[in-house]
XYZ file of C-alpha atoms in Angstrom:
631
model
C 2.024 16.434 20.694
C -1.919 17.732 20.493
C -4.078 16.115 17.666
C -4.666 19.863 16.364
C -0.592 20.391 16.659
C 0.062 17.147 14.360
C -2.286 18.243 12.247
C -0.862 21.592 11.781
C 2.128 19.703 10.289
C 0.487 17.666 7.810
C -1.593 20.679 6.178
C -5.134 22.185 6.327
C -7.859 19.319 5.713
C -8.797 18.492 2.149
C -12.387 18.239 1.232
C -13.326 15.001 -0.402
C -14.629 16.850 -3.305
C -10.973 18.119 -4.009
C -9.990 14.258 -4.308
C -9.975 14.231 -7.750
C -7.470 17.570 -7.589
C -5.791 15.608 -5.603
C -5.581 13.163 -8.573
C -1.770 13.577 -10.239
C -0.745 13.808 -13.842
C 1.358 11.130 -15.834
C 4.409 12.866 -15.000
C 4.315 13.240 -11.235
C 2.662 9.835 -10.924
C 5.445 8.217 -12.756
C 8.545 9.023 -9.886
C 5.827 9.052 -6.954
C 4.678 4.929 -7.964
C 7.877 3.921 -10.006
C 10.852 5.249 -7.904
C 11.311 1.312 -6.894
C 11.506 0.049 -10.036
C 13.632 2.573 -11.499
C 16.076 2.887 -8.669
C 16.766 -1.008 -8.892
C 18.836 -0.541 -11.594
C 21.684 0.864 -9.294
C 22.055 -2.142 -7.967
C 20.249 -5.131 -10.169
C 23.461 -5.650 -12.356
C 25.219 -5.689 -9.275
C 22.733 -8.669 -8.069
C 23.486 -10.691 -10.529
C 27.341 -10.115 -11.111
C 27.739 -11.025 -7.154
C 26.578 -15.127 -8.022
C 28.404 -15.031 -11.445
C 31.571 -14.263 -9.889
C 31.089 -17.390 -7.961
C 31.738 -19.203 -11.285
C 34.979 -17.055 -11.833
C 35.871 -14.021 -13.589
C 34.670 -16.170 -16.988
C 31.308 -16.351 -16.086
C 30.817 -12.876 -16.071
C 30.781 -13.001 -19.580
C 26.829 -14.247 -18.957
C 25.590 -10.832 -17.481
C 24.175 -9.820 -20.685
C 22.392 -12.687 -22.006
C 20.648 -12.984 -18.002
C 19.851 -9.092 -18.972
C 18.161 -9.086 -22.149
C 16.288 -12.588 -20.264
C 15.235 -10.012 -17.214
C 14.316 -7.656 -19.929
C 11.937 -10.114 -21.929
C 10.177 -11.481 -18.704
C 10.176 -7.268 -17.640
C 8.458 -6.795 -21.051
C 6.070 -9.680 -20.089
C 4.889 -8.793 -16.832
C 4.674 -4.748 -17.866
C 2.246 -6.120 -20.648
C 0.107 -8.377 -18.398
C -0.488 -5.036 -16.357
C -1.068 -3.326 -18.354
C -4.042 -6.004 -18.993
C -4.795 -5.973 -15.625
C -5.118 -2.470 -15.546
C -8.311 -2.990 -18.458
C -9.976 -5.493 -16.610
C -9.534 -3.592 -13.661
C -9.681 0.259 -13.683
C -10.443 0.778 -10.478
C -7.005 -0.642 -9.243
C -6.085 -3.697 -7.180
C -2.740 -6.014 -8.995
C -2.434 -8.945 -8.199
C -4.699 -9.214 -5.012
C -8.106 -8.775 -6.937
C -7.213 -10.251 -9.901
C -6.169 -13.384 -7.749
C -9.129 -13.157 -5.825
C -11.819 -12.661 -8.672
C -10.050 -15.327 -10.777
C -8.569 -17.981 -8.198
C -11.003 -17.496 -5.321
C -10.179 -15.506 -1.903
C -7.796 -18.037 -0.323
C -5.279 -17.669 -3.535
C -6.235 -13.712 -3.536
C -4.836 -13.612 0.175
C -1.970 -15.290 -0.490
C -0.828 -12.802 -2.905
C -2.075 -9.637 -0.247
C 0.237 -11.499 1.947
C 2.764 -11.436 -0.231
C 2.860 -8.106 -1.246
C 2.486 -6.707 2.164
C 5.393 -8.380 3.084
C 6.985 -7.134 -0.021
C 5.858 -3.716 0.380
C 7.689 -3.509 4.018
C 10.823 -5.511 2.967
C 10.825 -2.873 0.071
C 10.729 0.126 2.346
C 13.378 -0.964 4.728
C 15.729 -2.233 2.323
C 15.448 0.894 0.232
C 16.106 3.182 3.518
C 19.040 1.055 4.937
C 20.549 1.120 1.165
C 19.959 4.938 0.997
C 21.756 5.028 4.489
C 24.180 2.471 3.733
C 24.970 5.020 0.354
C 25.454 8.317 2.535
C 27.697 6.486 5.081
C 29.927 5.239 2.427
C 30.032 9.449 0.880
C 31.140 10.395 4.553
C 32.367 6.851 6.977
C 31.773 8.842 9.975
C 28.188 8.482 9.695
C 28.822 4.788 9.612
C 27.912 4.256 13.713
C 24.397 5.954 13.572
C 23.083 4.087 9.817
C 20.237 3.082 12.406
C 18.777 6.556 13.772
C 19.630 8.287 10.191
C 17.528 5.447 8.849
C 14.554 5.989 11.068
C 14.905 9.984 10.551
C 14.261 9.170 6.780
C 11.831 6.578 7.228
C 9.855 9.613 9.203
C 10.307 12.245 6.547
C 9.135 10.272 4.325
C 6.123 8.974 6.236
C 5.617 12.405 6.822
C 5.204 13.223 3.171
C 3.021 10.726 2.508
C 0.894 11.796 5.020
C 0.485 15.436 3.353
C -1.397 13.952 0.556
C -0.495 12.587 -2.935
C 0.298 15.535 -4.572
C 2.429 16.598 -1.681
C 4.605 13.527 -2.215
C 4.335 13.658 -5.587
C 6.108 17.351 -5.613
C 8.605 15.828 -2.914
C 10.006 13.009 -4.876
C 9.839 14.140 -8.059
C 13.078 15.682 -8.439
C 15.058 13.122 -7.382
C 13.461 10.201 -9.889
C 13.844 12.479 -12.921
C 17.883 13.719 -11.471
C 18.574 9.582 -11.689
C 16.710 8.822 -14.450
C 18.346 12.149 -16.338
C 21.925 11.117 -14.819
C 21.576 7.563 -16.161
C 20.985 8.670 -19.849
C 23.513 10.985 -19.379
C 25.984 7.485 -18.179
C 24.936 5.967 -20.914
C 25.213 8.881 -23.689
C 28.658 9.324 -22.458
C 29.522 5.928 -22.131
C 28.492 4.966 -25.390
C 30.442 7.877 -27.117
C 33.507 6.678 -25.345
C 33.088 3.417 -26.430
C 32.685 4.544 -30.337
C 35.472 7.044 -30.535
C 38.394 6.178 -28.294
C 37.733 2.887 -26.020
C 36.479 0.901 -28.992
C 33.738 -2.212 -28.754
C 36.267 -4.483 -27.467
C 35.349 -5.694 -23.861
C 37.993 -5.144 -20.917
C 38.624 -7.844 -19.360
C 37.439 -8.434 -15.964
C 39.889 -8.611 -12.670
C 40.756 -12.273 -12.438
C 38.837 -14.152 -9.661
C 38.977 -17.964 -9.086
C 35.881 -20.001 -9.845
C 34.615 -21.120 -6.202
C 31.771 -23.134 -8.132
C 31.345 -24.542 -11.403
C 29.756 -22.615 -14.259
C 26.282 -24.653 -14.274
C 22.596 -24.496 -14.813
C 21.897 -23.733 -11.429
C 24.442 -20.832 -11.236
C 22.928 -18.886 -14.235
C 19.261 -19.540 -12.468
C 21.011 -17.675 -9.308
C 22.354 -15.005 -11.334
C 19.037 -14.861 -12.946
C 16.912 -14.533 -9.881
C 19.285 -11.939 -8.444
C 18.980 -9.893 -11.426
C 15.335 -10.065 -11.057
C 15.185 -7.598 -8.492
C 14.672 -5.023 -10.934
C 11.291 -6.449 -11.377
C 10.489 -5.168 -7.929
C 7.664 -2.639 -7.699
C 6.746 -3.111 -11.260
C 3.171 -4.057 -9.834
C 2.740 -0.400 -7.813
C 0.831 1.405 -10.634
C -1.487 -1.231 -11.264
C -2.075 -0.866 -7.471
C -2.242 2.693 -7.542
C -5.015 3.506 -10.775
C -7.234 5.686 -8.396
C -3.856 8.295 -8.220
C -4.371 8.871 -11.906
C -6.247 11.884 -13.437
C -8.997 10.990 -15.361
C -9.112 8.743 -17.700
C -7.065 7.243 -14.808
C -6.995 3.542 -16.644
C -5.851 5.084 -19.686
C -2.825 7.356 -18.184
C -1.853 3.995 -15.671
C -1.766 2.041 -18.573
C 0.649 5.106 -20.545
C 2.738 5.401 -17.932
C 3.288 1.449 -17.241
C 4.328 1.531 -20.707
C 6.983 4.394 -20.093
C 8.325 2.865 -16.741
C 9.165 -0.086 -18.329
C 10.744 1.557 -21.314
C 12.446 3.467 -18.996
C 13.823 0.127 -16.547
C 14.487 -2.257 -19.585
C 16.578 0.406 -21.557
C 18.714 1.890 -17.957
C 19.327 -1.508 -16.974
C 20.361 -2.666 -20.438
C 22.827 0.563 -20.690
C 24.316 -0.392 -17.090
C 24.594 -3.985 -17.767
C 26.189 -3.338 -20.975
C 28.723 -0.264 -19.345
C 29.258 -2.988 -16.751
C 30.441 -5.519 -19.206
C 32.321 -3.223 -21.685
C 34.535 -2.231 -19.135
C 35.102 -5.144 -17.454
C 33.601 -4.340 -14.158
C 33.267 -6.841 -11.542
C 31.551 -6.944 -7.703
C 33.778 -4.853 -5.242
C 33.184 -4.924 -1.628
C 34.166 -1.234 -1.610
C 32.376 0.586 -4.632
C 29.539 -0.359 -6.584
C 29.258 -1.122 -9.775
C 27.156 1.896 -10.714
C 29.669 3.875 -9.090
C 32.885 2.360 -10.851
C 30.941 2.925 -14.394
C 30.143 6.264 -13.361
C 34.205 6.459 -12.560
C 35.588 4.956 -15.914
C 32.982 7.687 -18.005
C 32.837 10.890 -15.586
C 36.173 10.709 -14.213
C 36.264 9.783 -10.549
C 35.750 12.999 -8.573
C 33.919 14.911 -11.316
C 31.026 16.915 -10.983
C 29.283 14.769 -12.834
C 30.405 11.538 -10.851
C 29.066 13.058 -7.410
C 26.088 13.760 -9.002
C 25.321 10.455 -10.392
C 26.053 8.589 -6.379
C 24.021 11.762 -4.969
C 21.104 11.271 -7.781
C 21.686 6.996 -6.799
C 21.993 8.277 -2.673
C 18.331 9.850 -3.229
C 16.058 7.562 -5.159
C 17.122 4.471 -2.713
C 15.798 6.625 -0.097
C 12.739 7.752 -2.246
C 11.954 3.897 -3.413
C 10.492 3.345 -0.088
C 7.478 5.397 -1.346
C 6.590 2.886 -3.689
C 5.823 1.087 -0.149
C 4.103 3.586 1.162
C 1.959 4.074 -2.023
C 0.776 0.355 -2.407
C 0.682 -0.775 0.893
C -1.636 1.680 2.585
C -4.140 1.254 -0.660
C -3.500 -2.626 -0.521
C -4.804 -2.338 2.838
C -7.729 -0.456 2.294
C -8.883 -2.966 -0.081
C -8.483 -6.006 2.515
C -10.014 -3.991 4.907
C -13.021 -3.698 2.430
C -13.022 -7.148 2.343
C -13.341 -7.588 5.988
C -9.843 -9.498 6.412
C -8.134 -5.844 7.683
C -9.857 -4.101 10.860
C -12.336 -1.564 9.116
C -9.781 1.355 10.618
C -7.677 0.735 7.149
C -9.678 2.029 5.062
C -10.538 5.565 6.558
C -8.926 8.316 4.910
C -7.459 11.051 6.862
C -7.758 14.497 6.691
C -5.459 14.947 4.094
C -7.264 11.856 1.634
C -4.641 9.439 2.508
C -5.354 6.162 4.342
C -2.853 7.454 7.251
C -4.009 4.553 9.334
C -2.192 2.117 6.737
C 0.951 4.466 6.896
C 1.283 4.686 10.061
C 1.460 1.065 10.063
C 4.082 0.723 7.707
C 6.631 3.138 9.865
C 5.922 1.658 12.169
C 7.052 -2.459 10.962
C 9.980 -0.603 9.159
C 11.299 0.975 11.730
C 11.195 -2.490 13.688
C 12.560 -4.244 10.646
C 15.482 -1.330 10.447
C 15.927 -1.813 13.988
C 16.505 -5.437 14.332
C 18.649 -5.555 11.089
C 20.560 -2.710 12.487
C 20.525 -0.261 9.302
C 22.105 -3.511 7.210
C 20.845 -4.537 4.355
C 22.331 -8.029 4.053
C 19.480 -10.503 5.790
C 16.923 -8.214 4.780
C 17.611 -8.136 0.812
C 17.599 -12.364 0.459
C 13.855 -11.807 0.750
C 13.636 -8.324 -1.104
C 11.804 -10.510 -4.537
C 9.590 -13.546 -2.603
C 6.736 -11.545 -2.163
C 6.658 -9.731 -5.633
C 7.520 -12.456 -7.260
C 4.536 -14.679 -5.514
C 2.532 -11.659 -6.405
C 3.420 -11.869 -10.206
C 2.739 -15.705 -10.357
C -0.796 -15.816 -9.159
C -1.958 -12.244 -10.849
C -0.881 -14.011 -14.113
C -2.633 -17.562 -13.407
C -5.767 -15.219 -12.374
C -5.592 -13.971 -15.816
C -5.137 -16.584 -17.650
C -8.392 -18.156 -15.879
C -9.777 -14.992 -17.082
C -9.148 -15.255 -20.415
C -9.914 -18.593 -20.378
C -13.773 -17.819 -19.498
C -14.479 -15.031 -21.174
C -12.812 -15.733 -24.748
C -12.823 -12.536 -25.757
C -11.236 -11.093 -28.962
C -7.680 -12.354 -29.060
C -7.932 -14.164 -25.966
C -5.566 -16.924 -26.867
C -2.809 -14.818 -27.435
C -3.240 -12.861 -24.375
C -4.101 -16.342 -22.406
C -0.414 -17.608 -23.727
C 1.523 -14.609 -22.938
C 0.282 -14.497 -19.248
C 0.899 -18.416 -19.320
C 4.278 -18.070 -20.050
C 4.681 -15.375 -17.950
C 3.158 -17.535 -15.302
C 5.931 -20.313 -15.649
C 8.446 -17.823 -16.124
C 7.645 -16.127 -12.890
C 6.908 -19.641 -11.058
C 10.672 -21.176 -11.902
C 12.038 -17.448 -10.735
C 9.893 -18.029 -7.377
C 11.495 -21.640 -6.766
C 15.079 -20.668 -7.377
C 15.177 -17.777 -4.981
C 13.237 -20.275 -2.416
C 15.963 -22.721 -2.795
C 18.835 -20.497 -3.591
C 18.403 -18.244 -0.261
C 16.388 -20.665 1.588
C 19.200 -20.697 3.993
C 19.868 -17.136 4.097
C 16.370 -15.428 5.156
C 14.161 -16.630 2.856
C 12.593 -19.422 5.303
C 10.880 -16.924 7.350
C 8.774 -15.993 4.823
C 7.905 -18.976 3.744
C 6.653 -19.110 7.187
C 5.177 -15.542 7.087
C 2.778 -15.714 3.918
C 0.756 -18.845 5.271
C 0.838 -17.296 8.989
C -0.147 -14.372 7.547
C -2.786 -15.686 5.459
C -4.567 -17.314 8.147
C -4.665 -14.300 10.361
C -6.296 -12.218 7.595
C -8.840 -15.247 6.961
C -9.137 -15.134 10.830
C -10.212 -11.720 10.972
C -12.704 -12.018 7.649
C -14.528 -14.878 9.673
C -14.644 -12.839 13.474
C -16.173 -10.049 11.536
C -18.967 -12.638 9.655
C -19.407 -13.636 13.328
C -19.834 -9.991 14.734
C -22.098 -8.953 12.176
C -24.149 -12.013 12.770
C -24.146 -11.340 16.498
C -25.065 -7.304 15.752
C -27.743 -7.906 13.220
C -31.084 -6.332 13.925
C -34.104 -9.251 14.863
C -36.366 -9.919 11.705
C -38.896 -10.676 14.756
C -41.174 -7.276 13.957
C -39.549 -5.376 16.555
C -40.247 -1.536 15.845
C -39.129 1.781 17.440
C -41.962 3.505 19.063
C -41.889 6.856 20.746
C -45.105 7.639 22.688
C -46.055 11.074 23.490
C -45.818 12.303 26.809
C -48.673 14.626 28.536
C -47.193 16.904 30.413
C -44.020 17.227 27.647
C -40.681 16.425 29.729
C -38.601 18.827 27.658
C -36.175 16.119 26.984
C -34.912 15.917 23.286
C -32.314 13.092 22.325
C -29.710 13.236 19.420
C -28.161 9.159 18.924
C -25.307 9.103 16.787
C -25.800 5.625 14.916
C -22.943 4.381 12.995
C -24.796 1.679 11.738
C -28.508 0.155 12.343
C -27.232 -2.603 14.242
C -28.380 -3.931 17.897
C -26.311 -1.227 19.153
C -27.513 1.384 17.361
C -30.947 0.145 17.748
C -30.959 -0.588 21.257
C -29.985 3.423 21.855
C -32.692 4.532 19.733
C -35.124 2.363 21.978
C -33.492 4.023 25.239
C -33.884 7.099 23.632
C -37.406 6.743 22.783
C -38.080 5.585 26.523
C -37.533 9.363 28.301
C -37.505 12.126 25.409
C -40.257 13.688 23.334
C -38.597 13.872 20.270
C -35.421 12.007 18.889
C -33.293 12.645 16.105
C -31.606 9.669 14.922
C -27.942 11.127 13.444
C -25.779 9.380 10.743
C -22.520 10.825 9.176
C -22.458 9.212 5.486
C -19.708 9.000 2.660
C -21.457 7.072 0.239
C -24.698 7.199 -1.439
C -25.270 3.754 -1.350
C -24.909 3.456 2.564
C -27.297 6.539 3.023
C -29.943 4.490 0.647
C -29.649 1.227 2.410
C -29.768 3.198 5.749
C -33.205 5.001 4.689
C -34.969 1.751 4.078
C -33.921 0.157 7.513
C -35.436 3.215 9.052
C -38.263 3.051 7.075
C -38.528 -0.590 8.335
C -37.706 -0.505 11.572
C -39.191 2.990 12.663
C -41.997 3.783 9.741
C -42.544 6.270 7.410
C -44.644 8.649 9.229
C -42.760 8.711 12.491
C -43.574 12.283 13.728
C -41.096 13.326 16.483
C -38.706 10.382 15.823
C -36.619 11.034 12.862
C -33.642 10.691 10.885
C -31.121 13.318 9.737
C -28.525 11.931 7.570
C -25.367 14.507 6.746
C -22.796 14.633 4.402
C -19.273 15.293 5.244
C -17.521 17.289 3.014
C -13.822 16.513 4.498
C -13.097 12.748 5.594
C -13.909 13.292 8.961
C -17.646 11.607 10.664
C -16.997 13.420 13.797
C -17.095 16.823 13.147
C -20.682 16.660 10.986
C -22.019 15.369 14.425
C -20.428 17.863 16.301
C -21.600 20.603 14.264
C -25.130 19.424 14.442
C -25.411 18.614 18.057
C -24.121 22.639 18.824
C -26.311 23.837 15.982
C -29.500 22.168 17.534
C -28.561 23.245 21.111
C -27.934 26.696 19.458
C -32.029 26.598 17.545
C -33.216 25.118 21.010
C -31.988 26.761 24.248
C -35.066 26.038 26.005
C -34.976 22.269 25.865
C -33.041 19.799 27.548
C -30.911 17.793 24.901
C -29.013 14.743 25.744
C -26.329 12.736 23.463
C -27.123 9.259 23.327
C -24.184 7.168 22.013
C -24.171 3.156 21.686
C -20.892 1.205 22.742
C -20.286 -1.948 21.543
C -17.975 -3.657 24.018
C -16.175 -6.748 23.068
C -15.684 -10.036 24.975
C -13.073 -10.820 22.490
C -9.559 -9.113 22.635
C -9.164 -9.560 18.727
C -12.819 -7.482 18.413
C -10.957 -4.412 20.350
C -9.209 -4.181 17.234
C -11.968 -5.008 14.891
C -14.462 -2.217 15.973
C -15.002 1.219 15.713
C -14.796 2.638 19.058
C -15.451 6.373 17.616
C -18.469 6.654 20.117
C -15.718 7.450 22.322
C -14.049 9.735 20.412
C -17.469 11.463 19.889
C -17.779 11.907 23.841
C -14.224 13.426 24.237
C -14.568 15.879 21.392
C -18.147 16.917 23.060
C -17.015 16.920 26.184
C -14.307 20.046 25.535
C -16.618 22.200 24.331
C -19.348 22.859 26.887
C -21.227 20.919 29.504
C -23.605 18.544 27.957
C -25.836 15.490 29.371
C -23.963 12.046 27.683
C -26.332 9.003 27.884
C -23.862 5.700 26.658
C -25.702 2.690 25.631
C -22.863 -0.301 26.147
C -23.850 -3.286 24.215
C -21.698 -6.323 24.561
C -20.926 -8.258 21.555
C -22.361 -11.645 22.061
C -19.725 -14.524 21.935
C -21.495 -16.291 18.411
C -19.966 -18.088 15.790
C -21.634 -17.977 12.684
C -21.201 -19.705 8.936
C -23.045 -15.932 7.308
C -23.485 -12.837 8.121
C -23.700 -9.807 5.792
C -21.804 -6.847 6.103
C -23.687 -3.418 7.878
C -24.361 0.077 6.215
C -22.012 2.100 8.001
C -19.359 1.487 10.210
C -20.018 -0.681 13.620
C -20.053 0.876 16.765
């Protein structure tokens, strides 16, 4: 499929100025960044009645006292977002606050964490979708893998039509489970009051396989705690709000987690009322929603359709946090600078496309089944919570605000709370999954520190001689009609060294740069100003705004519109390569020069020059990042 095909499907091109349009209100940003959270409490109760059975049909007594304990720690880690949020309205979780507070080693250990919890989180939500339709009709039960990776596309493709797009798309189906839940519970409760009465069933009998113990409840506990998962998505996900975005992030944190504590409550108390207990065959959701509906109802279907949808629509709680998470390690230099480029339609499609594409592999290789794939479902997040909550407590700790020791001990204890969580599900499914990442997180953390150094190293290697050097053009008698446009990405050596080529055969040159941000075209004024002078006659720089995301197409545009002033003149496109020696810097660098040539080269017959520029092999302690992107 053609680039302009593809992008047919995903919609016209947004301007950047329509961003903030693009912006969603409270209620659309609450399914689009919660649907995680929320739909975990189809299966949470579930979680943790599956290791109390263990103990024997007794223990499953416990499921409400682990609830209201999931609850209370749900309560504290809602509340220390919603602190995070204040401190940090641009967005970021647990990353940045580790970072700022903890240093960068401890902030990459929780990126690592959640990226690997953001992919676990879209595959495991697909497959149980998947797993959820096949069960409605069995006969679907041989292809769970390609109807998995047909969702996994829609959805990608969704995302890639822009917030609001997605936002539309998976609205619905939040608000039908959320609505279909209170309805469970309305019901449930009014059957309880007028004709079942408040005296629990009593449970199938099962045979304790293990003794009722500490270690037991901790299980239970840690199970449970799945419906803590994607909690941490809208503290990721600020920018998404309309203005005042902090403000409505912070409201609607509030509201999700009014909305998970009191669903999962209602289930877990359903669940125990009527002496439900873990069946192979039906859920527990589902045999609630048969004791109160009636199984076969209307309303029954609707509840396991309602369930079927938002466990296929929790994997865009993934593919809301991960492709921002990226962009922000990318601005750090420990992602290649290709992460945090938004596409056409103001989406970072690069980090999307990156996600489908580890989710299908992880679908793939656990062929559409959930089982290995959920043990590790809560390391990451969990990993996540602990450090964001030691980084605030250091936080508090410096800047003793107003009422800083009350927030310091509530993150504290939410700390611990999360820390004990973290080191029963290590031990508890050590043996079942959780081993590999273990093993992920640190391997991942050192490839991420890996890249931040290579990139100190290039920029080092790249960085323009403090040696006087200058860009001279001298004037030519008789004039050779040459005129040279250089695209410069950034004033680097390889920029530079195609402005001094240029300068060596045309009269004039324009030096071209495509900016997005102020502060790049300001830092990129006062290089030229050092490096070529003030009053530099027929050697200049044009600096142009793009309106939509794109850099290529202001280029484009200006090359044909000069051509268009200047028929008479000879005009040749000068365009610096920087060509690693490296195989990791293929992936590090912007190779748009070439991009540039291809897009030229369609429209008319031009004259290319290409200034290659090989990246020197240097390793280097500094280095400061460039204005621009490198070329």
């Amino acid at each position: 499929m053609s680039v302009p095909s593809f992008s047919r499907l995903l919609g016209r091109p947004l301007p950047r100025s329509s961003a903030k349009d693009e912006r969603l209100p409270n209620l659309e940003a609450l399914p689009i960044l919660s649907s995680d959270a929320l739909s975990s409490v189809a299966y949470a109760t579930e979680a943790a009645l599956g290791i109390l059975i263990l103990g024997g049909s007794a223990a499953l007594r416990l499921s409400l006292p682990i609830t209201v304990a999931i609850i209370a720690l749900i309560t504290i880690v809602v509340l220390s977002y919603r602190q995070a949020i204040s401190a940090y309205p641009k967005g970021g979780g647990s990353y940045v606050v580790a970072r700022d507070n903890l240093g960068r080693n401890v902030g990459l250990v929780a990126a690592a964490a959640l990226l690997i919890d953001y992919t676990l989180t879209a595959a495991v939500s697909l497959m149980a979708g998947t797993q959820a339709l096949s069960s409605l009709q069995p006969s679907l039960l041989a292809y769970e893998v390609p109807i998995g990776l047909l969702l996994l596309v829609l959805v990608g493709w969704a995302n890639l039509r822009g917030v609001r797009e997605a936002g539309r798309v998976f609205s619905v189906p939040t608000y039908a489970f959320v609505v279909m839940i209170v309805l469970l519970t309305v019901a449930g409760l009014k059957d309880l009051t007028f004709h079942h009465g408040w005296t629990p069933d009593a449970p199938p009998l099962k045979a304790a396989l293990e003794p009722i113990g500490l270690f037991l409840i901790l299980r239970a506990f840690s199970s449970g705690c799945s419906a803590m998962t994607g909690i941490e998505a809208i503290a990721n996900g600020v920018q998404v709000f309309r203005e005042p975005a902090p403000v409505n992030a912070r409201k609607t944190l509030l509201v999700m987690g009014v909305l998970l504590s009191v669903m999962f409550l209602a289930v877990s108390t359903l669940g125990f009322m009527y002496g439900v207990a873990p069946n192979p065959d039906i859920t527990v959701l589902a045999q609630i929603g048969q004791r109160v509906f009636g199984d076969g109802s209307v309303l029954y279907w609707i509840l396991q359709i309602s369930t079927l949808l938002i466990l296929v629509l929790a994997a865009n709680t993934a593919f809301s946090g991960f492709p921002r998470l990226a962009a922000m390690l990318a601005e750090d230099y420990c992602l290649p600078m290709q992460m945090k480029l938004l596409g056409d339609r103001l989406v970072y499609q690069n980090g999307i496309g990156v996600l489908v594409t580890i989710t299908a592999l992880i679908i793939v290789i656990c062929r559409g089944n959930t089982t290995v794939a959920v043990n590790l479902y809560a390391l990451g997040v969990f990993t996540a919570f602990t450090l964001s909550q030691l980084g605030l407590v250091r936080r508090w700790w410096k800047l003793r605000g107003e009422g800083w020791r009350g927030r310091m001990a509530m993150n504290a204890l939410g700390s611990l709370t999360t820390f004990v969580v973290l080191m029963v599900i290590v031990v508890s499914k050590f043996d079942e999954g959780a081993w590999t990442v273990v093993i992920a997180i640190p391997l991942l953390v050192w490839g991420l520190a890996l890249i931040r150094r290579r990139y100190r190293e290039i920029f080092t290697a790249l960085a323009l001689d403090h040696d006087g050097s200058s860009l001279k053009l001298v004037p030519r008698d008789p004039p050779t009609g040459h005129h040279a446009i250089v695209w410069v990405a950034s004033m680097m050596q390889p920029s530079f060294e195609a402005l001094r080529y240029a300068c060596s055969f045309a009269d004039s040159v324009t030096a071209v740069m495509v900016v997005q941000k102020e502060e790049d075209a300001g830092k990129l004024s006062q290089m030229w100003d050092r490096y070529a002078g003030t009053d530099t006659g027929a050697l200049e720089l044009v600096l142009l705004d793009s309106p939509y995301s794109s850099l290529l197409d202001p280029f484009c545009d200006f090359v044909m519109e000069e051509e268009r002033r200047h028929p008479e003149r000879t005009t040749t496109v000068v365009m610096p390569v920087a060509i690693p020696r490296d195989r990791l810097d293929v992936a590090l660098l912007n190779q748009r020069a070439r991009n540039l040539f291809e897009a030229l080269s369609d429209d008319q017959s031009r004259v290319f020059s290409i200034v290659r520029y090989f990246v020197p092999r240097l390793a280097s302690k500094g280095g400061s990042s460039p204005s621009g992107s490198m070329d």
